[in-house]
Tab-separated table of C-alpha atoms in Angstrom:
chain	number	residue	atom	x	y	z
A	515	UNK	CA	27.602	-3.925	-7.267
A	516	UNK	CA	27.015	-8.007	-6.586
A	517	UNK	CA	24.257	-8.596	-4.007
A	518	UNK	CA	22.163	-11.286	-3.081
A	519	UNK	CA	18.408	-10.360	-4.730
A	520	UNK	CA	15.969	-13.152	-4.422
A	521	UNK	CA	14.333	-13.798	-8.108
A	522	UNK	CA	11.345	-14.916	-9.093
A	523	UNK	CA	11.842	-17.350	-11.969
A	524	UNK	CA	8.087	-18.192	-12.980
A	525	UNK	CA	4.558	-17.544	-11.543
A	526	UNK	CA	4.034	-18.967	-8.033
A	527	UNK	CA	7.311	-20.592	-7.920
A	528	UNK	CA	9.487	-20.413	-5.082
A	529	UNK	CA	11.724	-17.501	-5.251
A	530	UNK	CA	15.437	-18.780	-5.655
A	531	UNK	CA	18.115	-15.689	-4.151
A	532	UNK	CA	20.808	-15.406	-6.734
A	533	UNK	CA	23.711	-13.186	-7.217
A	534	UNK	CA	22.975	-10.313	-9.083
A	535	UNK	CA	24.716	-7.564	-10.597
A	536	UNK	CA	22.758	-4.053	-10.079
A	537	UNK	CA	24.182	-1.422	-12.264
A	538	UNK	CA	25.560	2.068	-11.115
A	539	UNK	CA	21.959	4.599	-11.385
A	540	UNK	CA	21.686	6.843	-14.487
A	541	UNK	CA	20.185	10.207	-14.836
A	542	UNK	CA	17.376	11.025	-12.237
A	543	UNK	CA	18.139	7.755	-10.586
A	544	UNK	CA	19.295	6.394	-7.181
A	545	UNK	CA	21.131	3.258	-5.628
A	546	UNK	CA	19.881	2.075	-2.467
A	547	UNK	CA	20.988	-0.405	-0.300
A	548	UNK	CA	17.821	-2.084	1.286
A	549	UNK	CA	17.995	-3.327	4.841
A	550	UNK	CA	14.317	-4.154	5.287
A	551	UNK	CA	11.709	-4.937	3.156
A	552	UNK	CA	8.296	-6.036	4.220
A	553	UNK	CA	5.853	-8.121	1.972
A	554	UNK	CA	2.642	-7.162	0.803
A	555	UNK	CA	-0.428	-8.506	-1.059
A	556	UNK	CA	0.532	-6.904	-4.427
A	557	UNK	CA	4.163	-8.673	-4.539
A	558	UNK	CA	1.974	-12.051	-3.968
A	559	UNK	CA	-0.625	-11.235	-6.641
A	560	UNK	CA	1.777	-10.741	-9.676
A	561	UNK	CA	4.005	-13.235	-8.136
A	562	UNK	CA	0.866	-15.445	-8.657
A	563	UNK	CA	0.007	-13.891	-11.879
A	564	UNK	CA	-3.057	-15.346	-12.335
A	565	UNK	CA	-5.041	-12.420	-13.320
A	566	UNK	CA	-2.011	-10.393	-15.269
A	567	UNK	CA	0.612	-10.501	-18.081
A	568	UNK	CA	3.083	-12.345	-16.671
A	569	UNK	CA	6.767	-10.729	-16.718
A	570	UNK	CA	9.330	-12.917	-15.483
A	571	UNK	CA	12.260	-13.475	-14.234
A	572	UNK	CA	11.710	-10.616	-12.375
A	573	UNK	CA	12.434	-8.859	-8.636
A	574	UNK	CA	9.837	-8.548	-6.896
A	575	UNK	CA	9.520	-6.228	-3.228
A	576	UNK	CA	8.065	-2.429	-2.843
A	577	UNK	CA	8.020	-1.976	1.303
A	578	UNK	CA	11.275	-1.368	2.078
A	579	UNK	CA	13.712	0.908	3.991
A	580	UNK	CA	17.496	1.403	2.970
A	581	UNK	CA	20.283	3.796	2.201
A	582	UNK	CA	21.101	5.626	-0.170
A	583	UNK	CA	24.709	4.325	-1.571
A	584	UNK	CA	25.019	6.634	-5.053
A	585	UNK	CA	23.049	8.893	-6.910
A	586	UNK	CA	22.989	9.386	-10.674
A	587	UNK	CA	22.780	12.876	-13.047
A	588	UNK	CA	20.125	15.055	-12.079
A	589	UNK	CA	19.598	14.252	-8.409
A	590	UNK	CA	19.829	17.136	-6.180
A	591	UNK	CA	18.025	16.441	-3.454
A	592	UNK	CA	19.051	12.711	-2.441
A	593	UNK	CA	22.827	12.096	-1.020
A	594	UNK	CA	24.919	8.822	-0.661
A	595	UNK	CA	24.011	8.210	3.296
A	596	UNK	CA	20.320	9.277	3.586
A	597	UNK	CA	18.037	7.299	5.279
A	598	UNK	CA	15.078	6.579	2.728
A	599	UNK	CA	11.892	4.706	1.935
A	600	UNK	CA	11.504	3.870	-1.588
A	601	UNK	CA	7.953	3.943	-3.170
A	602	UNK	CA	5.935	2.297	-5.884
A	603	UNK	CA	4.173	5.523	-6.927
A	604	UNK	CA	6.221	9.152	-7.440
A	605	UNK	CA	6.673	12.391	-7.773
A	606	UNK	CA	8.082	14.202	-10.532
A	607	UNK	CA	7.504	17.778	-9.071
A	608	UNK	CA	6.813	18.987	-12.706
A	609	UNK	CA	3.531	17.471	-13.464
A	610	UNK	CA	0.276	18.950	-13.383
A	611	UNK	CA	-0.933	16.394	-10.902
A	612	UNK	CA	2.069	17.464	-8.833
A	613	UNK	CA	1.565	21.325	-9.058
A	614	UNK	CA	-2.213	20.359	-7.696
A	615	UNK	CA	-2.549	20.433	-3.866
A	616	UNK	CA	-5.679	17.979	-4.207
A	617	UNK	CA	-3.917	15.006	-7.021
A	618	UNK	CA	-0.946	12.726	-6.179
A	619	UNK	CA	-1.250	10.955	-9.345
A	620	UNK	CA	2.190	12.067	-10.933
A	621	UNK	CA	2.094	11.614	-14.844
A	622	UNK	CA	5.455	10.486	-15.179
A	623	UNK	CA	5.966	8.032	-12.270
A	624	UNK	CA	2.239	6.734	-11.398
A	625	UNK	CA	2.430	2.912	-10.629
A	626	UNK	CA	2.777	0.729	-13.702
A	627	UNK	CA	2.888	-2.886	-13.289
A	628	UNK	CA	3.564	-3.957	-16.621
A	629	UNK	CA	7.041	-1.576	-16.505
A	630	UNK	CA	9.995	-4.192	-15.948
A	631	UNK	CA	12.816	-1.611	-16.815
A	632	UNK	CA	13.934	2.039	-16.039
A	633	UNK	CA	11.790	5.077	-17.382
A	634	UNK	CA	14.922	6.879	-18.420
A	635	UNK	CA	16.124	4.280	-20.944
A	636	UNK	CA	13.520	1.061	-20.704
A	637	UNK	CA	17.001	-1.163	-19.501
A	638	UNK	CA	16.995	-3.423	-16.410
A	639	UNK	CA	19.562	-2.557	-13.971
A	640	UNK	CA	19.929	-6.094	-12.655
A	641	UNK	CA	21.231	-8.609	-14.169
A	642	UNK	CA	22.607	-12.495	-13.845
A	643	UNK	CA	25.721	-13.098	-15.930
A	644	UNK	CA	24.615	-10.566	-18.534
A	645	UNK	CA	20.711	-11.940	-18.693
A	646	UNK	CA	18.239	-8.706	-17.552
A	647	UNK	CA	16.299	-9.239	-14.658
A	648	UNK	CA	12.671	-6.823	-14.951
A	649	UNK	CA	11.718	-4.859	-12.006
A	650	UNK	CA	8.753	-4.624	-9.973
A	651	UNK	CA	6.675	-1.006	-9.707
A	652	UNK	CA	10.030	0.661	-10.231
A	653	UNK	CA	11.535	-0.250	-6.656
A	654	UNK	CA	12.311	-4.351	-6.696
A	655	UNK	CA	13.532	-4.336	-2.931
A	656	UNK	CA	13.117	-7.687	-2.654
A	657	UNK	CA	17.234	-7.526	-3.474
A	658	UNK	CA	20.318	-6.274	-1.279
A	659	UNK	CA	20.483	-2.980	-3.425
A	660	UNK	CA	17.991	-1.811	-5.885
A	661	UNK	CA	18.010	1.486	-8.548
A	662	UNK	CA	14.768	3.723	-7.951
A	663	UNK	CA	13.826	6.509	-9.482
A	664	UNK	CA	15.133	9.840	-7.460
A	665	UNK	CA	11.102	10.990	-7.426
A	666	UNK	CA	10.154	7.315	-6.122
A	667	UNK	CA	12.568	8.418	-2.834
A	668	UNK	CA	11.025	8.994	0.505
A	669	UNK	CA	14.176	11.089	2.780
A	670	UNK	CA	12.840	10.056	5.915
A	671	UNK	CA	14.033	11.196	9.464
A	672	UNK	CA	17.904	9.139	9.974
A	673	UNK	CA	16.926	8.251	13.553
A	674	UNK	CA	13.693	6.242	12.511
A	675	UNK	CA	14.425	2.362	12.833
A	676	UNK	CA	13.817	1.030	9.269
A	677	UNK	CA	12.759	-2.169	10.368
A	678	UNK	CA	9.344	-0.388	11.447
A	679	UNK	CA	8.833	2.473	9.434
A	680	UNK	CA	9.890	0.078	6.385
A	681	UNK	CA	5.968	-0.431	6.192
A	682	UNK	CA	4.867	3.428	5.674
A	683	UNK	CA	5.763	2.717	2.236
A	684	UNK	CA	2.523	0.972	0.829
A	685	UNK	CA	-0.219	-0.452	3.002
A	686	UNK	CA	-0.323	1.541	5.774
A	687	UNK	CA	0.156	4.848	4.185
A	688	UNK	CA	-2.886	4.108	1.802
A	689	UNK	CA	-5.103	2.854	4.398
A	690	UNK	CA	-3.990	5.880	6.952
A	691	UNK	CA	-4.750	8.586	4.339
A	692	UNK	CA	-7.890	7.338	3.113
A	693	UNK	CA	-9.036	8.209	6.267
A	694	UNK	CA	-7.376	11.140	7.435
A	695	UNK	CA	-6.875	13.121	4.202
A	696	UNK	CA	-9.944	11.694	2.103
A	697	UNK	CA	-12.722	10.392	4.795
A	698	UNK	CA	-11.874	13.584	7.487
A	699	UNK	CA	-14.067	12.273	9.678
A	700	UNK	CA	-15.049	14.240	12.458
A	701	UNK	CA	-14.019	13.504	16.316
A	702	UNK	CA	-17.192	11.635	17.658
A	703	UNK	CA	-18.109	10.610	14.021
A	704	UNK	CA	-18.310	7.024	13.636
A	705	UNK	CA	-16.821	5.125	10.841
A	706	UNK	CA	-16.851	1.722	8.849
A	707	UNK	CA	-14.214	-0.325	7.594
A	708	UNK	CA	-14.520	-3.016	5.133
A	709	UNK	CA	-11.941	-5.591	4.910
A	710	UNK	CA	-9.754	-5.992	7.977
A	711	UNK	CA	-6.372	-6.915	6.350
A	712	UNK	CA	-3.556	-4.408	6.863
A	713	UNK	CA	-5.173	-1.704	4.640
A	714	UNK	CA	-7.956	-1.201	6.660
A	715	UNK	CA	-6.527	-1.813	10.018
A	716	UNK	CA	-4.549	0.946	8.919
A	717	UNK	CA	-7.586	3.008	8.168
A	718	UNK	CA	-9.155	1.800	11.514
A	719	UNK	CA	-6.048	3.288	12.941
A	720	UNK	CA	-6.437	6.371	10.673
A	721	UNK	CA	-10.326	6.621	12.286
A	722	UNK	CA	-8.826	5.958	15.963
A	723	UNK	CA	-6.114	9.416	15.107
A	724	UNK	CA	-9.406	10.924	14.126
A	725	UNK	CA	-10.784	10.234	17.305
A	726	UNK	CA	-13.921	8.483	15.635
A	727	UNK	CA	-16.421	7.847	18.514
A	728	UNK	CA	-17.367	3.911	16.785
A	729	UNK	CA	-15.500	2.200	14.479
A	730	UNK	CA	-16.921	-0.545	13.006
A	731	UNK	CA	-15.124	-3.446	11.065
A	732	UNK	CA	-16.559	-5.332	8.389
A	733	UNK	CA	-14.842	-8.828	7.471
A	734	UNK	CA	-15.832	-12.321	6.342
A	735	UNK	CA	-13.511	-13.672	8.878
A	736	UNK	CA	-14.263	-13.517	11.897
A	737	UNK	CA	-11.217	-14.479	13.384
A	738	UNK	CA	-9.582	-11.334	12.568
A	739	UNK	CA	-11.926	-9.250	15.108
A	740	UNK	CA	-9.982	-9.904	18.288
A	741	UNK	CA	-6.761	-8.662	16.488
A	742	UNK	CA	-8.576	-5.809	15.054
A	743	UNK	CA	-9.534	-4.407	19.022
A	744	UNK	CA	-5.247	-3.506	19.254
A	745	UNK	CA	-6.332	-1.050	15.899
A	746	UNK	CA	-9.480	0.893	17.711
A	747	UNK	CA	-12.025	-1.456	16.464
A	748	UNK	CA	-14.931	-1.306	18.475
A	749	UNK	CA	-17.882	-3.274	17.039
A	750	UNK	CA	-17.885	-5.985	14.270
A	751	UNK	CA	-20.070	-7.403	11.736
A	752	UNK	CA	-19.654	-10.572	9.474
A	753	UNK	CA	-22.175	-10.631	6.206
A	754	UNK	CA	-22.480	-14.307	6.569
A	755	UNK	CA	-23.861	-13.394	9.857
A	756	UNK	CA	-27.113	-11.921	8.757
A	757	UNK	CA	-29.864	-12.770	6.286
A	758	UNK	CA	-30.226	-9.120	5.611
A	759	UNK	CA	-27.867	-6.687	3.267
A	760	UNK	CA	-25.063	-5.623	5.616
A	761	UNK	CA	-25.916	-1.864	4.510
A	762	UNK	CA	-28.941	-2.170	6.265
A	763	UNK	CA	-27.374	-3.980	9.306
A	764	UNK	CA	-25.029	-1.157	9.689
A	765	UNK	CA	-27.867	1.300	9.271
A	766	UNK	CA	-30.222	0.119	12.012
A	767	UNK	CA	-27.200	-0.258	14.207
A	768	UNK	CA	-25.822	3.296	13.575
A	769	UNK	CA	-29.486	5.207	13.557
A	770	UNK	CA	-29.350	5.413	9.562
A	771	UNK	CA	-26.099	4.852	8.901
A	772	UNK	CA	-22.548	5.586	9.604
A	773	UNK	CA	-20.438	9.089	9.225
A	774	UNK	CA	-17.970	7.613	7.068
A	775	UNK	CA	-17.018	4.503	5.186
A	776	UNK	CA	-14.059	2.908	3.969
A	777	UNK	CA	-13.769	-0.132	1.784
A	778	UNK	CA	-10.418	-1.934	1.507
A	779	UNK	CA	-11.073	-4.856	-0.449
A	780	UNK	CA	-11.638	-4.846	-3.856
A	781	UNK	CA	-14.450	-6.090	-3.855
A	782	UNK	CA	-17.245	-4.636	-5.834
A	783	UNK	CA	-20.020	-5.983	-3.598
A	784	UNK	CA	-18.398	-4.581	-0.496
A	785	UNK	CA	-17.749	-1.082	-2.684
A	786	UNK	CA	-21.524	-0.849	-2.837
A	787	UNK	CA	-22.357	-1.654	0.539
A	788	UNK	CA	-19.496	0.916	2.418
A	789	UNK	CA	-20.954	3.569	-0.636
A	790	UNK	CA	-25.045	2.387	0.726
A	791	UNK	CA	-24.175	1.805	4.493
A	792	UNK	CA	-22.911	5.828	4.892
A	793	UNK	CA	-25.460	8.223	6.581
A	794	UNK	CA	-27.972	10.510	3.734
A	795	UNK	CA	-27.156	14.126	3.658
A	796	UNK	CA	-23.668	14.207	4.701
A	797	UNK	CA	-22.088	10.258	4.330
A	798	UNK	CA	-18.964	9.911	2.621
A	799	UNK	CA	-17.223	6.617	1.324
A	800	UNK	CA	-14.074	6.356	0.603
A	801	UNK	CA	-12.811	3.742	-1.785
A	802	UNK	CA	-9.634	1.952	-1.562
A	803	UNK	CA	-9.629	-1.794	-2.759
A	804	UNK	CA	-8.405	-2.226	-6.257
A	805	UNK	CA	-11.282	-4.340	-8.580
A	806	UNK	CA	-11.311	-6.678	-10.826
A	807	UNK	CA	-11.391	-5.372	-14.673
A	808	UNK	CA	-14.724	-6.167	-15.570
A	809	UNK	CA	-16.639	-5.051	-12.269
A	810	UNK	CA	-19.099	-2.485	-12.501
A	811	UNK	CA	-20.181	-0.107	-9.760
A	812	UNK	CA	-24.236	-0.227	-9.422
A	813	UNK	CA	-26.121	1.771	-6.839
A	814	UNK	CA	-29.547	3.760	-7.565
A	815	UNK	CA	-28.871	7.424	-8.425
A	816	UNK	CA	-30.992	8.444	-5.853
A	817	UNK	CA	-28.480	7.415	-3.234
A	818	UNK	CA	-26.281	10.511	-4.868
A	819	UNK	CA	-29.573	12.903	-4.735
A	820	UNK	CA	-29.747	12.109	-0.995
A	821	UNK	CA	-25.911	13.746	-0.435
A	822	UNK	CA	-24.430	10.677	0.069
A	823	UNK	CA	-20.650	11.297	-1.576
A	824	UNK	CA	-18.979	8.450	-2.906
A	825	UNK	CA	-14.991	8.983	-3.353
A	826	UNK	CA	-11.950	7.009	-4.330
A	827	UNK	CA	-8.432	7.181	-3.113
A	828	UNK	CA	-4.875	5.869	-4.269
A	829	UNK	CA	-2.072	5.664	-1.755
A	830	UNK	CA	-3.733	7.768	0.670
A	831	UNK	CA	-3.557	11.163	-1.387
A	832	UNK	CA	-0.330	10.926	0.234
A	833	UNK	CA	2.599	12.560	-2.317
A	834	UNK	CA	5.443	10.677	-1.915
A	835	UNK	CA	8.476	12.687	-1.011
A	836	UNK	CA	6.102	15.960	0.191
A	837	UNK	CA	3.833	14.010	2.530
A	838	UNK	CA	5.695	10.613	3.537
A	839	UNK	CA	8.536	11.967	5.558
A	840	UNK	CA	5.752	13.454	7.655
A	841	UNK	CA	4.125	9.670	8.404
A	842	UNK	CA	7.029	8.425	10.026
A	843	UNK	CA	7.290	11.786	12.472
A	844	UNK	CA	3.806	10.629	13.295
A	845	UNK	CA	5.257	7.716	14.362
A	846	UNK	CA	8.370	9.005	15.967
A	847	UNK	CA	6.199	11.291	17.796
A	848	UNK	CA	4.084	8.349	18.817
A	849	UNK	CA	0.645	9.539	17.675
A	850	UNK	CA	0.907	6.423	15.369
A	851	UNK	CA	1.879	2.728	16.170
A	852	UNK	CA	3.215	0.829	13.817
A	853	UNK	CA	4.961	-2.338	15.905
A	854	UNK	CA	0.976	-3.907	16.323
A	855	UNK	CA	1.306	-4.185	12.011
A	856	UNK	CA	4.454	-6.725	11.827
A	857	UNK	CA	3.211	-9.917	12.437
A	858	UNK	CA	6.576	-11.646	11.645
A	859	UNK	CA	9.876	-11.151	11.407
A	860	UNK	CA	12.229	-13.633	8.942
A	861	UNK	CA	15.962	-13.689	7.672
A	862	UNK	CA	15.426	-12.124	4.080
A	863	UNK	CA	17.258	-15.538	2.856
A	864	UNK	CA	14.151	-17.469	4.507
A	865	UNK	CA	11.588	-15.352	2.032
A	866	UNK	CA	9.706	-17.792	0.615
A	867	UNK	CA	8.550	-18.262	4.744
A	868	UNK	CA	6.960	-14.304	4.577
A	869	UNK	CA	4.851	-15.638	1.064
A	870	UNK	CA	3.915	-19.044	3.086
A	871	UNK	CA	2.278	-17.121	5.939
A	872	UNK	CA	0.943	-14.284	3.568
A	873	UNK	CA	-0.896	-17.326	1.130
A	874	UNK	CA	-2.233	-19.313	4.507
A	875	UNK	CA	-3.189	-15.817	6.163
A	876	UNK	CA	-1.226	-16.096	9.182
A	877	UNK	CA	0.461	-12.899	8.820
């Protein structure tokens, strides 16, 4: 099939849309034609490549929503017409981390950013007059049809509008499960979230589902606290505000500390604070935020031998094609809101718009 695909040539360079060939799927594999994709941090941080190996020309994209058009040997439980969400992260069904009802960590399709071809034969399936193309975490939906991997496949519910639940894929679903299926906190607990971006607003609206009694946001911008209210925020505290560790802020304003904690922003600073800030003898933090390679965690021992718990989280503990279907009937049952998360909408030939507002922090 010939699409449009919009290709990213070299690091931080405008992405140019180009015709590209994507080739029937092969065993285990799927073709999906994508009808919305939404952008998210990760697409701008190895588009930026500034702190990876860079792997270009390659399609970038992993929020998306589409159809399925054909399905290669092997697939059984995908047809040509279902509504789907592809994902960055999968499910084999095989694996010991898939057997486990606690691990979502499948051994065969975990993310892997440095992949740029297909795990069943290494090849790209795009290509531009016979030159490969690499892909991006397995989905690249940042094209008008992409090949996933059948256990990287979401089926969702056919009456769901794409153009909303296109954003279950990543973000939301990791900062919604850190909460719900790794936090638990209690109704009336209250809980902290550090970093107010669209992972943790979607863990503030994880703690609002829980029906936490305070939720308080943590963010060096301060202009993201009216916006955060819409997500169940109720309180707010900016570091730069204080002259004291924001642990201990949090601490004398919660009576010793919080219930829970989440940290969504990679930070290693903020990891210790959400990890110090939760209450002793029953406190949990949850980890989200992806570090840098050479941080190190530090926090005195003793703040383990006072039952504080200290966990950490990828994609929400969410399996992909067991748990994600169930996500959007949240929202189709409206127990979950997803319209407050789109900021903007933009023709997918305007793309380069979506990365503008991303990189200025409009969006």
């Amino acid at each position: 099939i010939r699409c449009k695909a919009a290709v990213a040539w070299e690091a931080g360079k405008p992405l140019v849309m180009e015709e590209v060939e994507v080739a029937p799927p092969q065993k285990h594999e799927v073709r999906i034609k994508i009808l919305f994709t939404s952008l998210c941090h990760t697409d701008v941080y190895f588009w930026e490549a500034k702190a990876q190996t860079p792997l270009f020309p390659r399609i970038f994209g992993h929020e998306a929503g589409g159809i399925v058009e054909s399905v290669g040997e092997g697939v059984t439980d995908l047809q040509p017409g279902d509504h789907v969400l592809p994902i960055f992260t999968g499910e084999c069904g095989d694996c010991r981390h898939c057997h486990s009802e606690e691990s979502n960590m499948c051994d065969l399709l975990r993310i892997n950013t440095e992949r740029g071809g297909m795990i069943h034969d290494g090849e790209s399936r795009f290509s531009i007059k016979g030159k490969p193309i690499h892909h991006f975490l397995g989905t690249s939906t940042f094209s008008g049809y992409t090949v996933v991997h059948s256990g990287q496949v979401a089926k969702i519910n056919p009456d769901a509008p794409l153009d909303k639940v296109c954003i279950v894929s990543c973000g939301l679903s990791t900062g919604l499960g850190a909460v719900l299926n790794v936090a638990k906190p209690k109704k009336g607990q209250s809980v902290a979230v550090f970093g107010l971006g669209a992972v943790g607003l979607a863990a503030a609206e994880g703690a609002r589902i829980a029906g936490a009694s305070r939720i308080i946001g943590v963010d060096l911008n301060s202009q993201r606290f009216d916006e955060a209210k819409e997500f169940g925020v109720t309180e707010f505290v900016n570091p730069r505000d204080h002259d004291k560790p924001v642990q201990q802020v949090i601490a004398e304003m919660t009576d010793g500390g919080v219930d829970r904690s989440v940290e969504c922003t990679g930070s290693v600073q903020a990891m210790i604070q959400a990890f110090e800030c939760v209450h002793d003898g029953w406190g949990v933090a949850v980890l989200v935020g992806v570090p840098s390679k050479d941080d190190a965690f530090k926090s005195h021992p003793m703040n383990f031998l006072n039952e504080r718990t200290l966990k950490g989280t990828f994609f929400g503990n969410y399996k992909p094609k067991t748990d994600i279907p169930g996500v959007v009937e949240k929202y189709m049952n409206k127990e979950l809101e997803l319209e407050k998360f789109i900021t903007h909408t933009v023709p997918f030939s305007e793309i380069n718009k979506a990365f503008d507002y991303m990189l200025k922090g409009e969006s």
